[in-house]
mmCIF file of C-alpha atoms in Angstrom:
data_model
loop_
_atom_site.group_PDB
_atom_site.id
_atom_site.type_symbol
_atom_site.label_atom_id
_atom_site.label_comp_id
_atom_site.label_asym_id
_atom_site.label_seq_id
_atom_site.Cartn_x
_atom_site.Cartn_y
_atom_site.Cartn_z
ATOM 1 C CA UNK Q 23 -19.236 11.084 -25.639
ATOM 2 C CA UNK Q 24 -20.552 11.436 -21.568
ATOM 3 C CA UNK Q 25 -23.571 9.593 -22.708
ATOM 4 C CA UNK Q 26 -21.404 6.542 -23.839
ATOM 5 C CA UNK Q 27 -19.036 6.474 -20.824
ATOM 6 C CA UNK Q 28 -20.710 3.872 -19.510
ATOM 7 C CA UNK Q 29 -20.187 1.433 -22.271
ATOM 8 C CA UNK Q 30 -16.667 2.311 -22.363
ATOM 9 C CA UNK Q 31 -16.021 1.890 -18.990
ATOM 10 C CA UNK Q 32 -18.306 -0.151 -16.913
ATOM 11 C CA UNK Q 33 -18.699 1.714 -13.888
ATOM 12 C CA UNK Q 34 -17.631 5.310 -15.291
ATOM 13 C CA UNK Q 35 -20.548 7.819 -15.425
ATOM 14 C CA UNK Q 36 -19.294 10.474 -16.304
ATOM 15 C CA UNK Q 37 -15.998 12.280 -16.387
ATOM 16 C CA UNK Q 38 -15.535 16.052 -14.743
ATOM 17 C CA UNK Q 39 -14.018 18.542 -17.594
ATOM 18 C CA UNK Q 40 -12.524 21.878 -17.441
ATOM 19 C CA UNK Q 41 -13.545 24.721 -19.964
ATOM 20 C CA UNK Q 42 -10.467 24.071 -21.595
ATOM 21 C CA UNK Q 43 -11.192 20.810 -21.977
ATOM 22 C CA UNK Q 44 -9.143 19.282 -19.419
ATOM 23 C CA UNK Q 45 -10.391 16.128 -17.714
ATOM 24 C CA UNK Q 46 -9.868 16.095 -13.923
ATOM 25 C CA UNK Q 47 -12.174 13.701 -12.245
ATOM 26 C CA UNK Q 48 -14.250 10.344 -13.195
ATOM 27 C CA UNK Q 49 -17.315 10.090 -11.338
ATOM 28 C CA UNK Q 50 -18.626 6.357 -10.091
ATOM 29 C CA UNK Q 51 -22.247 4.596 -12.190
ATOM 30 C CA UNK Q 52 -24.147 5.903 -9.169
ATOM 31 C CA UNK Q 53 -22.283 9.281 -8.350
ATOM 32 C CA UNK Q 54 -21.433 7.933 -5.108
ATOM 33 C CA UNK Q 55 -17.829 8.800 -5.575
ATOM 34 C CA UNK Q 56 -15.561 11.094 -7.140
ATOM 35 C CA UNK Q 57 -11.616 10.627 -7.980
ATOM 36 C CA UNK Q 58 -9.415 12.781 -8.733
ATOM 37 C CA UNK Q 59 -6.990 12.143 -11.270
ATOM 38 C CA UNK Q 60 -3.480 12.313 -10.442
ATOM 39 C CA UNK Q 61 -2.672 13.714 -13.456
ATOM 40 C CA UNK Q 62 -5.380 15.599 -15.501
ATOM 41 C CA UNK Q 63 -5.839 14.756 -19.219
ATOM 42 C CA UNK Q 64 -5.894 16.940 -22.349
ATOM 43 C CA UNK Q 65 -9.082 16.216 -23.933
ATOM 44 C CA UNK Q 66 -7.772 18.020 -27.621
ATOM 45 C CA UNK Q 67 -6.351 15.325 -29.056
ATOM 46 C CA UNK Q 68 -6.691 14.613 -33.120
ATOM 47 C CA UNK Q 69 -8.323 11.315 -32.545
ATOM 48 C CA UNK Q 70 -10.914 10.547 -29.884
ATOM 49 C CA UNK Q 71 -8.872 6.960 -28.984
ATOM 50 C CA UNK Q 72 -6.224 8.881 -27.825
ATOM 51 C CA UNK Q 73 -7.628 11.198 -24.592
ATOM 52 C CA UNK Q 74 -9.620 7.861 -24.244
ATOM 53 C CA UNK Q 75 -6.394 5.892 -24.318
ATOM 54 C CA UNK Q 76 -5.032 8.075 -22.125
ATOM 55 C CA UNK Q 77 -7.769 8.243 -19.450
ATOM 56 C CA UNK Q 78 -7.559 4.557 -19.265
ATOM 57 C CA UNK Q 79 -3.554 4.385 -18.544
ATOM 58 C CA UNK Q 80 -4.291 7.380 -16.197
ATOM 59 C CA UNK Q 81 -7.246 5.284 -14.399
ATOM 60 C CA UNK Q 82 -5.053 2.471 -13.549
ATOM 61 C CA UNK Q 83 -2.247 4.872 -13.032
ATOM 62 C CA UNK Q 84 -3.823 6.829 -9.994
ATOM 63 C CA UNK Q 85 -6.027 3.612 -8.680
ATOM 64 C CA UNK Q 86 -2.146 1.850 -8.278
ATOM 65 C CA UNK Q 87 -0.817 5.170 -6.808
ATOM 66 C CA UNK Q 88 -3.757 5.733 -4.199
ATOM 67 C CA UNK Q 89 -3.386 1.826 -3.319
ATOM 68 C CA UNK Q 90 0.553 2.713 -2.730
ATOM 69 C CA UNK Q 91 -0.999 5.285 -0.316
ATOM 70 C CA UNK Q 92 -3.434 3.880 1.343
ATOM 71 C CA UNK Q 93 -1.088 0.770 2.851
ATOM 72 C CA UNK Q 94 1.410 3.691 4.086
ATOM 73 C CA UNK Q 95 -1.026 5.299 5.580
ATOM 74 C CA UNK Q 96 -3.318 2.556 6.760
ATOM 75 C CA UNK Q 97 -1.846 2.295 10.171
ATOM 76 C CA UNK Q 98 -1.057 6.202 10.619
ATOM 77 C CA UNK Q 99 -5.034 6.842 10.629
ATOM 78 C CA UNK Q 100 -8.084 6.393 12.311
ATOM 79 C CA UNK Q 101 -10.239 3.789 10.688
ATOM 80 C CA UNK Q 102 -13.226 5.801 10.053
ATOM 81 C CA UNK Q 103 -10.365 8.285 8.691
ATOM 82 C CA UNK Q 104 -8.850 6.263 6.356
ATOM 83 C CA UNK Q 105 -12.250 4.397 5.078
ATOM 84 C CA UNK Q 106 -13.313 8.198 4.473
ATOM 85 C CA UNK Q 107 -9.830 9.163 2.878
ATOM 86 C CA UNK Q 108 -9.968 6.896 -0.289
ATOM 87 C CA UNK Q 109 -11.982 5.724 -3.276
ATOM 88 C CA UNK Q 110 -14.187 2.408 -1.993
ATOM 89 C CA UNK Q 111 -12.156 -0.253 -4.509
ATOM 90 C CA UNK Q 112 -8.866 1.115 -3.205
ATOM 91 C CA UNK Q 113 -9.702 0.752 0.453
ATOM 92 C CA UNK Q 114 -11.620 -2.962 -0.502
ATOM 93 C CA UNK Q 115 -7.883 -3.783 -2.120
ATOM 94 C CA UNK Q 116 -5.775 -2.350 0.560
ATOM 95 C CA UNK Q 117 -7.635 -4.203 3.258
ATOM 96 C CA UNK Q 118 -7.374 -7.655 1.848
ATOM 97 C CA UNK Q 119 -3.539 -7.178 1.178
ATOM 98 C CA UNK Q 120 -3.271 -5.756 5.395
ATOM 99 C CA UNK Q 121 -5.338 -9.200 5.793
ATOM 100 C CA UNK Q 122 -3.055 -11.505 3.845
ATOM 101 C CA UNK Q 123 0.151 -9.869 5.819
ATOM 102 C CA UNK Q 124 -1.632 -10.421 8.716
ATOM 103 C CA UNK Q 125 -2.136 -14.152 8.683
ATOM 104 C CA UNK Q 126 0.810 -14.202 6.433
ATOM 105 C CA UNK Q 127 2.555 -13.344 9.666
ATOM 106 C CA UNK Q 128 0.946 -15.512 11.707
ATOM 107 C CA UNK Q 129 1.898 -18.705 9.730
ATOM 108 C CA UNK Q 130 5.109 -17.879 9.750
ATOM 109 C CA UNK Q 131 5.415 -17.646 13.472
ATOM 110 C CA UNK Q 132 4.208 -21.274 13.006
ATOM 111 C CA UNK Q 133 2.779 -21.095 16.327
ATOM 112 C CA UNK Q 134 -1.174 -21.235 16.941
ATOM 113 C CA UNK Q 135 -1.033 -18.677 19.572
ATOM 114 C CA UNK Q 136 0.078 -16.096 17.153
ATOM 115 C CA UNK Q 137 -3.035 -17.143 15.355
ATOM 116 C CA UNK Q 138 -5.106 -16.197 18.124
ATOM 117 C CA UNK Q 139 -4.253 -13.235 19.255
ATOM 118 C CA UNK Q 140 -4.486 -12.107 14.815
ATOM 119 C CA UNK Q 141 -8.073 -13.752 15.223
ATOM 120 C CA UNK Q 142 -8.817 -11.364 18.383
ATOM 121 C CA UNK Q 143 -7.831 -8.464 16.432
ATOM 122 C CA UNK Q 144 -9.285 -9.265 13.502
ATOM 123 C CA UNK Q 145 -12.483 -9.584 15.316
ATOM 124 C CA UNK Q 146 -11.989 -6.615 17.362
ATOM 125 C CA UNK Q 147 -12.198 -4.834 13.683
ATOM 126 C CA UNK Q 148 -14.756 -6.734 12.593
ATOM 127 C CA UNK Q 149 -17.021 -5.195 15.586
ATOM 128 C CA UNK Q 150 -16.020 -2.252 15.008
ATOM 129 C CA UNK Q 151 -17.260 -2.253 11.249
ATOM 130 C CA UNK Q 152 -20.655 -3.545 12.659
ATOM 131 C CA UNK Q 153 -21.295 -0.988 15.412
ATOM 132 C CA UNK Q 154 -20.211 1.576 12.377
ATOM 133 C CA UNK Q 155 -22.809 0.357 9.768
ATOM 134 C CA UNK Q 156 -25.389 1.011 12.223
ATOM 135 C CA UNK Q 157 -25.060 4.828 12.207
ATOM 136 C CA UNK Q 158 -26.446 7.337 10.139
ATOM 137 C CA UNK Q 159 -23.930 6.942 7.344
ATOM 138 C CA UNK Q 160 -23.592 8.628 3.630
ATOM 139 C CA UNK Q 161 -24.937 6.569 1.120
ATOM 140 C CA UNK Q 162 -21.228 6.159 -0.251
ATOM 141 C CA UNK Q 163 -19.831 4.863 2.997
ATOM 142 C CA UNK Q 164 -22.383 2.431 3.838
ATOM 143 C CA UNK Q 165 -22.478 0.781 0.286
ATOM 144 C CA UNK Q 166 -18.477 0.403 1.116
ATOM 145 C CA UNK Q 167 -18.668 -0.771 4.822
ATOM 146 C CA UNK Q 168 -21.136 -3.154 3.695
ATOM 147 C CA UNK Q 169 -18.518 -4.557 0.717
ATOM 148 C CA UNK Q 170 -15.824 -4.659 3.463
ATOM 149 C CA UNK Q 171 -18.440 -6.525 5.314
ATOM 150 C CA UNK Q 172 -18.856 -9.288 3.477
ATOM 151 C CA UNK Q 173 -14.832 -9.761 2.526
ATOM 152 C CA UNK Q 174 -14.431 -9.505 6.596
ATOM 153 C CA UNK Q 175 -16.762 -12.147 6.759
ATOM 154 C CA UNK Q 176 -15.388 -14.209 4.517
ATOM 155 C CA UNK Q 177 -11.907 -13.443 6.083
ATOM 156 C CA UNK Q 178 -13.312 -14.516 9.621
ATOM 157 C CA UNK Q 179 -14.629 -17.815 8.651
ATOM 158 C CA UNK Q 180 -11.261 -18.482 6.691
ATOM 159 C CA UNK Q 181 -9.090 -17.226 9.718
ATOM 160 C CA UNK Q 182 -11.599 -19.903 12.357
ATOM 161 C CA UNK Q 183 -11.169 -22.674 9.822
ATOM 162 C CA UNK Q 184 -7.078 -22.126 10.041
ATOM 163 C CA UNK Q 185 -7.339 -22.627 13.407
ATOM 164 C CA UNK Q 186 -9.843 -25.549 14.085
ATOM 165 C CA UNK Q 187 -7.276 -27.050 11.697
ATOM 166 C CA UNK Q 188 -4.748 -26.529 13.577
ATOM 167 C CA UNK Q 189 -2.818 -25.040 10.271
ATOM 168 C CA UNK Q 190 0.448 -23.448 11.090
ATOM 169 C CA UNK Q 191 2.044 -24.243 7.902
ATOM 170 C CA UNK Q 192 2.102 -21.348 4.904
ATOM 171 C CA UNK Q 193 1.768 -23.948 2.019
ATOM 172 C CA UNK Q 194 -0.931 -25.794 3.287
ATOM 173 C CA UNK Q 195 -3.334 -25.803 0.932
ATOM 174 C CA UNK Q 196 -6.225 -24.569 3.365
ATOM 175 C CA UNK Q 197 -4.682 -21.515 3.250
ATOM 176 C CA UNK Q 198 -3.013 -21.753 -0.303
ATOM 177 C CA UNK Q 199 -6.641 -22.556 -2.480
ATOM 178 C CA UNK Q 200 -7.732 -19.052 -1.078
ATOM 179 C CA UNK Q 201 -7.545 -15.641 -3.033
ATOM 180 C CA UNK Q 202 -4.815 -14.043 -1.638
ATOM 181 C CA UNK Q 203 -3.155 -10.282 -2.423
ATOM 182 C CA UNK Q 204 -0.256 -9.177 -2.095
ATOM 183 C CA UNK Q 205 1.691 -5.488 -2.569
ATOM 184 C CA UNK Q 206 4.820 -6.367 -4.857
ATOM 185 C CA UNK Q 207 7.193 -4.534 -6.852
ATOM 186 C CA UNK Q 208 4.894 -1.922 -6.767
ATOM 187 C CA UNK Q 209 2.279 -3.375 -7.807
ATOM 188 C CA UNK Q 210 -0.901 -5.706 -6.662
ATOM 189 C CA UNK Q 211 -0.654 -9.664 -7.019
ATOM 190 C CA UNK Q 212 -3.697 -11.634 -6.603
ATOM 191 C CA UNK Q 213 -2.645 -15.295 -5.993
ATOM 192 C CA UNK Q 214 -5.074 -18.377 -6.129
ATOM 193 C CA UNK Q 215 -3.449 -22.133 -5.118
ATOM 194 C CA UNK Q 216 -0.405 -21.665 -7.484
ATOM 195 C CA UNK Q 217 -1.184 -19.228 -10.180
ATOM 196 C CA UNK Q 218 -0.337 -15.350 -9.868
ATOM 197 C CA UNK Q 219 -2.346 -12.800 -11.632
ATOM 198 C CA UNK Q 220 -1.303 -9.042 -11.392
ATOM 199 C CA UNK Q 221 -4.279 -6.879 -10.500
ATOM 200 C CA UNK Q 222 -5.466 -4.903 -13.601
ATOM 201 C CA UNK Q 223 -7.172 -1.403 -11.876
ATOM 202 C CA UNK Q 224 -10.090 -1.079 -14.164
ATOM 203 C CA UNK Q 225 -12.262 1.249 -11.364
ATOM 204 C CA UNK Q 226 -15.116 -0.597 -10.042
ATOM 205 C CA UNK Q 227 -17.055 2.477 -8.672
ATOM 206 C CA UNK Q 228 -18.477 1.905 -4.986
ATOM 207 C CA UNK Q 229 -20.097 -0.981 -6.307
ATOM 208 C CA UNK Q 230 -21.622 -3.920 -4.439
ATOM 209 C CA UNK Q 231 -20.137 -7.209 -3.895
ATOM 210 C CA UNK Q 232 -21.271 -10.527 -3.892
ATOM 211 C CA UNK Q 233 -21.416 -12.753 -0.795
ATOM 212 C CA UNK Q 234 -19.053 -15.129 -0.727
ATOM 213 C CA UNK Q 235 -20.072 -18.543 -0.158
ATOM 214 C CA UNK Q 236 -17.882 -22.192 -0.483
ATOM 215 C CA UNK Q 237 -19.430 -22.620 -3.685
ATOM 216 C CA UNK Q 238 -18.568 -19.268 -4.927
ATOM 217 C CA UNK Q 239 -14.595 -19.907 -3.766
ATOM 218 C CA UNK Q 240 -14.299 -23.360 -5.714
ATOM 219 C CA UNK Q 241 -15.687 -21.465 -8.636
ATOM 220 C CA UNK Q 242 -12.520 -19.034 -8.436
ATOM 221 C CA UNK Q 243 -10.400 -21.831 -8.200
ATOM 222 C CA UNK Q 244 -11.751 -23.427 -11.178
ATOM 223 C CA UNK Q 245 -12.094 -20.685 -13.497
ATOM 224 C CA UNK Q 246 -8.630 -18.906 -12.594
ATOM 225 C CA UNK Q 247 -6.888 -22.389 -12.685
ATOM 226 C CA UNK Q 248 -8.663 -22.628 -16.308
ATOM 227 C CA UNK Q 249 -7.675 -19.286 -17.529
ATOM 228 C CA UNK Q 250 -3.978 -19.979 -16.180
ATOM 229 C CA UNK Q 251 -4.216 -22.913 -18.685
ATOM 230 C CA UNK Q 252 -5.186 -20.967 -21.460
ATOM 231 C CA UNK Q 253 -8.748 -22.600 -21.361
ATOM 232 C CA UNK Q 254 -12.347 -20.968 -20.997
ATOM 233 C CA UNK Q 255 -14.588 -21.081 -18.040
ATOM 234 C CA UNK Q 256 -18.348 -22.767 -18.718
ATOM 235 C CA UNK Q 257 -20.465 -22.367 -15.416
ATOM 236 C CA UNK Q 258 -23.994 -24.277 -15.721
ATOM 237 C CA UNK Q 259 -26.482 -24.692 -13.712
ATOM 238 C CA UNK Q 260 -30.739 -23.563 -13.352
ATOM 239 C CA UNK Q 261 -31.769 -20.075 -13.929
ATOM 240 C CA UNK Q 262 -31.164 -17.138 -11.284
ATOM 241 C CA UNK Q 263 -28.250 -19.077 -9.174
ATOM 242 C CA UNK Q 264 -25.587 -16.129 -9.835
ATOM 243 C CA UNK Q 265 -23.619 -18.047 -12.794
ATOM 244 C CA UNK Q 266 -23.114 -14.594 -14.661
ATOM 245 C CA UNK Q 267 -22.479 -12.751 -11.562
ATOM 246 C CA UNK Q 268 -20.190 -14.832 -10.084
ATOM 247 C CA UNK Q 269 -17.977 -14.499 -13.120
ATOM 248 C CA UNK Q 270 -18.271 -11.147 -12.785
ATOM 249 C CA UNK Q 271 -17.375 -10.904 -9.325
ATOM 250 C CA UNK Q 272 -14.381 -12.559 -10.332
ATOM 251 C CA UNK Q 273 -13.440 -10.300 -12.524
ATOM 252 C CA UNK Q 274 -13.497 -7.362 -10.189
ATOM 253 C CA UNK Q 275 -11.292 -8.988 -7.784
ATOM 254 C CA UNK Q 276 -9.055 -8.887 -10.527
ATOM 255 C CA UNK Q 277 -9.674 -5.151 -11.193
ATOM 256 C CA UNK Q 278 -10.424 -6.786 -15.174
ATOM 257 C CA UNK Q 279 -13.062 -5.159 -17.084
ATOM 258 C CA UNK Q 280 -15.892 -7.560 -18.081
ATOM 259 C CA UNK Q 281 -18.428 -8.008 -20.645
ATOM 260 C CA UNK Q 282 -21.812 -9.490 -20.427
ATOM 261 C CA UNK Q 283 -23.219 -10.266 -23.621
ATOM 262 C CA UNK Q 284 -27.092 -12.134 -24.427
ATOM 263 C CA UNK Q 285 -26.556 -15.117 -26.630
ATOM 264 C CA UNK Q 286 -29.612 -15.702 -28.783
ATOM 265 C CA UNK Q 287 -30.692 -17.677 -32.110
ATOM 266 C CA UNK Q 288 -29.758 -14.536 -34.213
ATOM 267 C CA UNK Q 289 -26.715 -14.623 -33.621
ATOM 268 C CA UNK Q 290 -23.419 -15.340 -36.459
ATOM 269 C CA UNK Q 291 -19.897 -15.835 -36.921
ATOM 270 C CA UNK Q 292 -19.664 -12.449 -38.336
ATOM 271 C CA UNK Q 293 -20.724 -10.701 -35.081
ATOM 272 C CA UNK Q 294 -18.827 -13.029 -32.452
ATOM 273 C CA UNK Q 295 -15.952 -12.172 -34.738
ATOM 274 C CA UNK Q 296 -16.339 -8.578 -33.756
ATOM 275 C CA UNK Q 297 -16.896 -9.298 -30.300
ATOM 276 C CA UNK Q 298 -13.861 -11.206 -30.060
ATOM 277 C CA UNK Q 299 -11.507 -9.279 -31.629
ATOM 278 C CA UNK Q 300 -12.963 -6.669 -29.226
ATOM 279 C CA UNK Q 301 -12.069 -8.812 -26.599
ATOM 280 C CA UNK Q 302 -8.559 -9.662 -27.194
ATOM 281 C CA UNK Q 303 -7.106 -6.526 -28.050
ATOM 282 C CA UNK Q 304 -8.650 -4.686 -24.819
ATOM 283 C CA UNK Q 305 -7.332 -7.642 -22.515
ATOM 284 C CA UNK Q 306 -11.437 -7.660 -21.010
ATOM 285 C CA UNK Q 307 -13.044 -10.805 -19.597
ATOM 286 C CA UNK Q 308 -16.487 -11.792 -21.437
ATOM 287 C CA UNK Q 309 -19.368 -13.809 -20.159
ATOM 288 C CA UNK Q 310 -21.351 -15.609 -22.988
ATOM 289 C CA UNK Q 311 -24.859 -16.449 -21.298
ATOM 290 C CA UNK Q 312 -27.407 -18.904 -22.077
ATOM 291 C CA UNK Q 313 -24.604 -20.074 -24.817
ATOM 292 C CA UNK Q 314 -26.262 -22.917 -26.149
ATOM 293 C CA UNK Q 315 -29.342 -20.941 -27.441
ATOM 294 C CA UNK Q 316 -26.745 -20.394 -30.541
ATOM 295 C CA UNK Q 317 -28.093 -22.290 -33.611
ATOM 296 C CA UNK Q 318 -25.004 -25.520 -33.818
ATOM 297 C CA UNK Q 319 -23.497 -24.634 -36.971
ATOM 298 C CA UNK Q 320 -22.396 -21.434 -35.113
ATOM 299 C CA UNK Q 321 -21.108 -22.919 -32.778
ATOM 300 C CA UNK Q 322 -18.970 -24.853 -34.150
ATOM 301 C CA UNK Q 323 -17.220 -21.828 -35.983
ATOM 302 C CA UNK Q 324 -17.411 -19.532 -33.218
ATOM 303 C CA UNK Q 325 -15.238 -22.924 -31.872
ATOM 304 C CA UNK Q 326 -12.443 -22.029 -34.203
ATOM 305 C CA UNK Q 327 -12.538 -18.341 -32.856
ATOM 306 C CA UNK Q 328 -12.286 -18.997 -29.630
ATOM 307 C CA UNK Q 329 -9.263 -21.815 -30.232
ATOM 308 C CA UNK Q 330 -7.100 -18.983 -32.430
ATOM 309 C CA UNK Q 331 -7.653 -16.486 -29.327
ATOM 310 C CA UNK Q 332 -6.521 -19.210 -26.252
ATOM 311 C CA UNK Q 333 -3.565 -20.464 -28.901
ATOM 312 C CA UNK Q 334 -2.432 -16.963 -29.405
ATOM 313 C CA UNK Q 335 -2.516 -16.212 -25.459
ATOM 314 C CA UNK Q 336 -0.494 -19.492 -25.207
ATOM 315 C CA UNK Q 337 2.725 -18.897 -27.296
ATOM 316 C CA UNK Q 338 2.564 -15.168 -25.593
ATOM 317 C CA UNK Q 339 2.589 -13.761 -29.242
ATOM 318 C CA UNK Q 340 2.174 -9.731 -29.704
ATOM 319 C CA UNK Q 341 -0.147 -10.117 -32.622
ATOM 320 C CA UNK Q 342 -2.577 -12.931 -33.871
ATOM 321 C CA UNK Q 343 -4.742 -13.044 -37.166
ATOM 322 C CA UNK Q 344 -8.459 -13.359 -36.759
ATOM 323 C CA UNK Q 345 -10.827 -13.974 -39.293
ATOM 324 C CA UNK Q 346 -8.454 -12.108 -41.826
ATOM 325 C CA UNK Q 347 -7.665 -9.212 -39.325
ATOM 326 C CA UNK Q 348 -4.641 -8.923 -37.569
ATOM 327 C CA UNK Q 349 -5.047 -7.813 -34.019
ATOM 328 C CA UNK Q 350 -2.799 -6.844 -30.903
ATOM 329 C CA UNK Q 351 -3.041 -9.380 -28.356
ATOM 330 C CA UNK Q 352 -3.592 -8.565 -24.732
ATOM 331 C CA UNK Q 353 -3.395 -11.600 -22.563
ATOM 332 C CA UNK Q 354 -5.298 -10.820 -20.153
ATOM 333 C CA UNK Q 355 -8.547 -11.573 -22.075
ATOM 334 C CA UNK Q 356 -10.749 -14.519 -20.879
ATOM 335 C CA UNK Q 357 -13.936 -15.914 -22.019
ATOM 336 C CA UNK Q 358 -16.695 -17.569 -20.426
ATOM 337 C CA UNK Q 359 -19.869 -19.026 -20.781
ATOM 338 C CA UNK Q 360 -22.933 -19.802 -18.974
ATOM 339 C CA UNK Q 361 -25.943 -22.505 -19.835
ATOM 340 C CA UNK Q 362 -28.467 -23.775 -18.377
ATOM 341 C CA UNK Q 363 -28.623 -27.626 -19.678
ATOM 342 C CA UNK Q 364 -32.136 -29.515 -20.046
ATOM 343 C CA UNK Q 365 -34.085 -26.247 -21.233
ATOM 344 C CA UNK Q 366 -36.268 -26.800 -24.466
ATOM 345 C CA UNK Q 367 -34.803 -24.967 -27.551
ATOM 346 C CA UNK Q 368 -31.114 -25.291 -26.009
ATOM 347 C CA UNK Q 369 -28.689 -27.161 -28.396
ATOM 348 C CA UNK Q 370 -25.838 -29.153 -27.173
ATOM 349 C CA UNK Q 371 -22.669 -28.389 -27.313
ATOM 350 C CA UNK Q 372 -20.227 -29.193 -30.070
ATOM 351 C CA UNK Q 373 -17.367 -31.520 -28.778
ATOM 352 C CA UNK Q 374 -14.669 -28.981 -30.572
ATOM 353 C CA UNK Q 375 -15.941 -26.452 -28.404
ATOM 354 C CA UNK Q 376 -16.442 -28.277 -24.964
ATOM 355 C CA UNK Q 377 -12.825 -29.002 -25.397
ATOM 356 C CA UNK Q 378 -12.165 -25.427 -25.199
ATOM 357 C CA UNK Q 379 -13.612 -25.125 -21.490
ATOM 358 C CA UNK Q 380 -13.420 -25.993 -17.936
#
């Protein structure tokens, strides 16, 4: 099954298995890091799903515990040692949580002076990172630092903007609209405007992240707000502008798995039904690329299927029926579509479908 591992978990390239079929580690897709599981998993189960489900649970459990651990040790270790001691994903999330704490404390004090002190301390850290990236590093550490720099530069701009606008109120919209990370009740909570999401701990390996522009921020806010209203997201724009990547990166920010599917004229309602069944049960996000290539007769059937899923999520059902199949429902599921308007051979979306997307 190792060959298919990355189809089940996008960033898991392989597992380390002992001779007694005990699974001890997961290896990310660039083979840059090995993450040891807290509780090794017994691979000798009756059904293959049993140990796969156990692995999925343990993946989340391991990441959650490592984040808890790294938050506790962040202030006690030198930054370089701290970054070497944990998987990349854990460092990036912990770093965002600590940064949110710093800004929150600055805003709580209601003094601009405190914000400026926080800013100076932050810029020192940023300079340290810039120093580090110029040295001889292992590929894994280089990848991690480049992700941290992307986040930190964005954080620097947010801080500078708050100070420039002389904001000292924690409920000010300029601060509230940012993607903020908190460690609450033993789990990571992600907030955007007035929406709260529990982080999903899908393993993301030591993988690259998008550079965050003001437009990326606006896309995240729109997508996350749409999902809270039980709608889908529909970024549209010219080819190669990063619509799909933005959706994938937004999923990564919440630790959700994200499946990308390229649509074509051959898509049938049966195929989509299969696809939606998997999404709704696993709680994955999906991004259907160039959705308006699908034939219009098929699109109106798809609209019914999407509506069924969105209704089930909004009425917080445990199970729901999709095309005669009764399925277990995971409320994290979200459906995004991307479109290139104005190209030849593309259909306009039917109105019953348009209504389901932001």
